[in-house]
Amino acid sequence: MTENTQHQSAPTTELPTQYAPADVEGPLYERWVERGYFEADAASDKPPFTVVIPPPNVTGSLHLGHAFEHTLIDALTRRKRMQGHETLWQPGMDHAGIATQNVVERELAKEGKSRHDLGREAFVERVWKWKGESGGQISGQMRRLGDGVAWSRERFTMDEGLSRAVQTIFKRLYDDELIYRAERIINWCPRCLTAISDIEVEYQDDDGELVSMTYGEGDETIVVATTRAETMLGDTAVAVHPDDARYRHLVGREIRLPLTDRSIPVVADTHVDPEFGTGAVKVTPAHDPNDFEIGRRHGLPSLTVMDERAVITAPGPFQGLDRLEARSAIVAALRAEGRIVAEKRPYVHSVGHCSRCKTTIEPRLSLQWWVKVGPLAEAAGDAVRDGRVAIHPQEMEKRYFDWVDNLHDWCISRQLWWGHRIPVWYGPDGEVVCVGPDEEPPSGEGWHQETDVLDTWFSSGLWPFSTLGWPERTESLAKFYPNSVLVTGYDILFFWVARMMMFGLYAMDGTPPFRTIALHGMVRDQFGKKMSKSFGNAVNPLDWMDTYGSDALRFTLARGANPGVDVPIGEDWVQGSRNFANKIWNATRFALMNGATVEGDLPPAEQLSAADRWILSRLNKTVAEVDAHYEDFQFAKLSEALFHFAWDEVFDWYVELSKTTFFAGGEPARVSGRVLGEVLDVMLRLLHPVVPFVTETLWTTLTGRESLVIAEWPADSGFRDEDAEREIALVQQVVTEVRRFRSDQGLQPGQKVPARIALDGTALAPHEAAIRQLLRLQPEGEGFQATASLPVAGATVALDLSGTIDVEAERKRLTKDLGAAEKEVAQANAKLGNEAFLAKAPDQVVEKIRTRLAKAEAEIARITGQLANLPKA
């Protein structure tokens, strides 16, 4: 629906005296949804604009990061809809395998049960039940924020259609030998009992211990160091650098491994840094990724010495101990043998933890399913290099290439019950059969399906096309693929974005999933610190929306959104945005009460005042500026431009300049009312994508039309009037300078002062009435005394302050302040002129004194000027 087909009724000036977001936002959003404004028609002949929501976890709730990202996407899609595009913002949620399984397992634990008590089928049914009753609360919170998504198209990564897509691409990759099964080192969580992806590992500095110990005997002794002494039970070699002369005589020999009955070889490998520590490292191929690669190069056996719960399985006195218990026991045993050379406690080092349960991750050799990423990653890199996909900001390209050009094969299997079960069946005689969505799995005695499920990122990697009906060639897929832009955080550039690129190019015959990747930063607190419950600075955005309104939160977030840069936010900033929404409300209400209208054409330029022509010129420049910033994803800049245009130029100047015209009435008032209506119409359209609720309410009241959501985006008409802009700039200069003088003299803003204004021969002459109104200046009257005279902008403003201030008291106050400033200058100059002081003082101290000097000198200039302008005694 375009603006031309909107329902239109007579505009009304009836607006409540105050804006109450809580009364407006909920009903207004539901009206938008009921009228189908956010739906997308695949049969439309309009140009498409498509964005997918980064699917939030079904276990999640709206946090500031979501609110930030959704605000940016909503602003983009609302603008494109207004520009006439068939706009699809695709919603949906991720099944979040490990997170969701943990939630339901915790519920079962309250009942004294585990998932094994239920069995796999019953447990999965329990998860679906939880999803239906408790999952997806974020959908309601998205409505609170104003997300203009196509709710009828909402998808879930475990729904029937997306499950078909997962099975289809798994089968194709398997048949193309891009999926295989192999033993490799993976991140293992001993609490969740599953492999986890790199993104699910959180690294933090932990207090540990670094133990140096001797291997071998006599002349064949080598000192190695480790933070994980328990893994020595699985050592199968000691590695040194081939060029390290200290150990050349030992390379190829075997030395005794303490606490065991085994001997292990000394191998030469270039991975070892001879400058680090002793230049010798223990090699545990089954429990360390680097050691695993050394083991592969030298044909070393891989001995697994811990089970899935990180309990020692190696025969001997340590069998059955937890890894941390074994660590202490093994160090004690080595100490008893006199093999401990050094112990460092605490030894602070980076340790990986499971992001879900915070358990320390254990690198573990495990039989898993893998994607061979080489050719897929190469295609993902080429798509950016050849310009099919643009990354914004461009400097993020390097990070993207550093990742995709060095990708390791991807472990896609997870030892969970909730998720897409791997579509592979094993036969009684070692057969392995991968089954597609339209194929019958093998049956009979001895056949069984793989128990592992797929990594959540596998299904979310299909999101840009699986949500549109792939693998079927649907009308939606033809219309809305590829997506126009992906808006997401730089923190998942590697994990989600790269996987979507690989799968999209593979499944869609070389067509990338999106044309542009627009990366944003992370939301932080007002001091730039990461938000976290443990830090005590985490914020529930719903609280701020309850207090200040959704528009206030959205505007604050957009105003801080510079591409690829983290966004600090504090409550006082949201409060400031609430004040902005109130300012828009109050100014529009005043305008409506004073004849602002959109009825009829704009009067020709010759009938417009300089103020009218100035604001229309500034309006069109703002339209052009906002458009340019949208195309460059500069949300902060476009928000700043709109804020300053609305508050500084429209409300603080044009509305104030127009008051004298409105009060006088007649044809000039009618003209200004039409111009003000035009300005408000366009300004509210420009603001709508970022602050949709207050603008919708005001615009529909102003115009009588149906909705801003389906209104036309304003175009730059090309109107410019540099002469009017210069003329109003002079008015602003006069008013600003006199206001500053009044403030310096201690006058209250509303205090009226007699004045004589000499404007003859200047462009200011037509604006005397407005200048007097803005400055609260009365006619000079009988007995006028020009006690202060201000030359500014080619005009002279003479003020009679004789009856408004105590001149002598003011002179004494200023003289005292002047003396203090002069003393400050003298002290600073004395220190800066002392060579001995400068030689000893730190740079920051010297700089602080220079700053104080400059501030004091500026204060002297200000006070001297005020004294000179005081009325003569």
mmCIF file with all atom_site columns, C-alpha atoms in Angstrom, residues 45 147 170 369 421 518 755 843 853:
data_model
loop_
_atom_site.group_PDB
_atom_site.id
_atom_site.type_symbol
_atom_site.label_atom_id
_atom_site.label_alt_id
_atom_site.label_comp_id
_atom_site.label_asym_id
_atom_site.label_entity_id
_atom_site.label_seq_id
_atom_site.pdbx_PDB_ins_code
_atom_site.Cartn_x
_atom_site.Cartn_y
_atom_site.Cartn_z
_atom_site.occupancy
_atom_site.B_iso_or_equiv
_atom_site.pdbx_formal_charge
_atom_site.auth_seq_id
_atom_site.auth_comp_id
_atom_site.auth_asym_id
_atom_site.auth_atom_id
_atom_site.pdbx_PDB_model_num
ATOM 1 C CA . ASP A 1 45  ? 6.469  -6.568  -8.588 1.00 0.00 ? 45  ASP A CA 1
ATOM 2 C CA . ASP A 1 147 ? 10.210 -4.948  15.491 1.00 0.00 ? 147 ASP A CA 1
ATOM 3 C CA . PHE A 1 170 ? 23.902 -32.993 4.971  1.00 0.00 ? 170 PHE A CA 1
ATOM 4 C CA . TRP A 1 369 ? 31.554 -35.947 12.326 1.00 0.00 ? 369 TRP A CA 1
ATOM 5 C CA . ARG A 1 421 ? 19.847 -36.059 14.629 1.00 0.00 ? 421 ARG A CA 1
ATOM 6 C CA . ALA A 1 518 ? 27.018 -4.716  7.998  1.00 0.00 ? 518 ALA A CA 1
ATOM 7 C CA . ALA A 1 755 ? 16.486 47.777  24.488 1.00 0.00 ? 755 ALA A CA 1
ATOM 8 C CA . ASP A 1 843 ? 54.633 15.050  31.705 1.00 0.00 ? 843 ASP A CA 1
ATOM 9 C CA . LEU A 1 853 ? 46.847 28.320  32.675 1.00 0.00 ? 853 LEU A CA 1
#
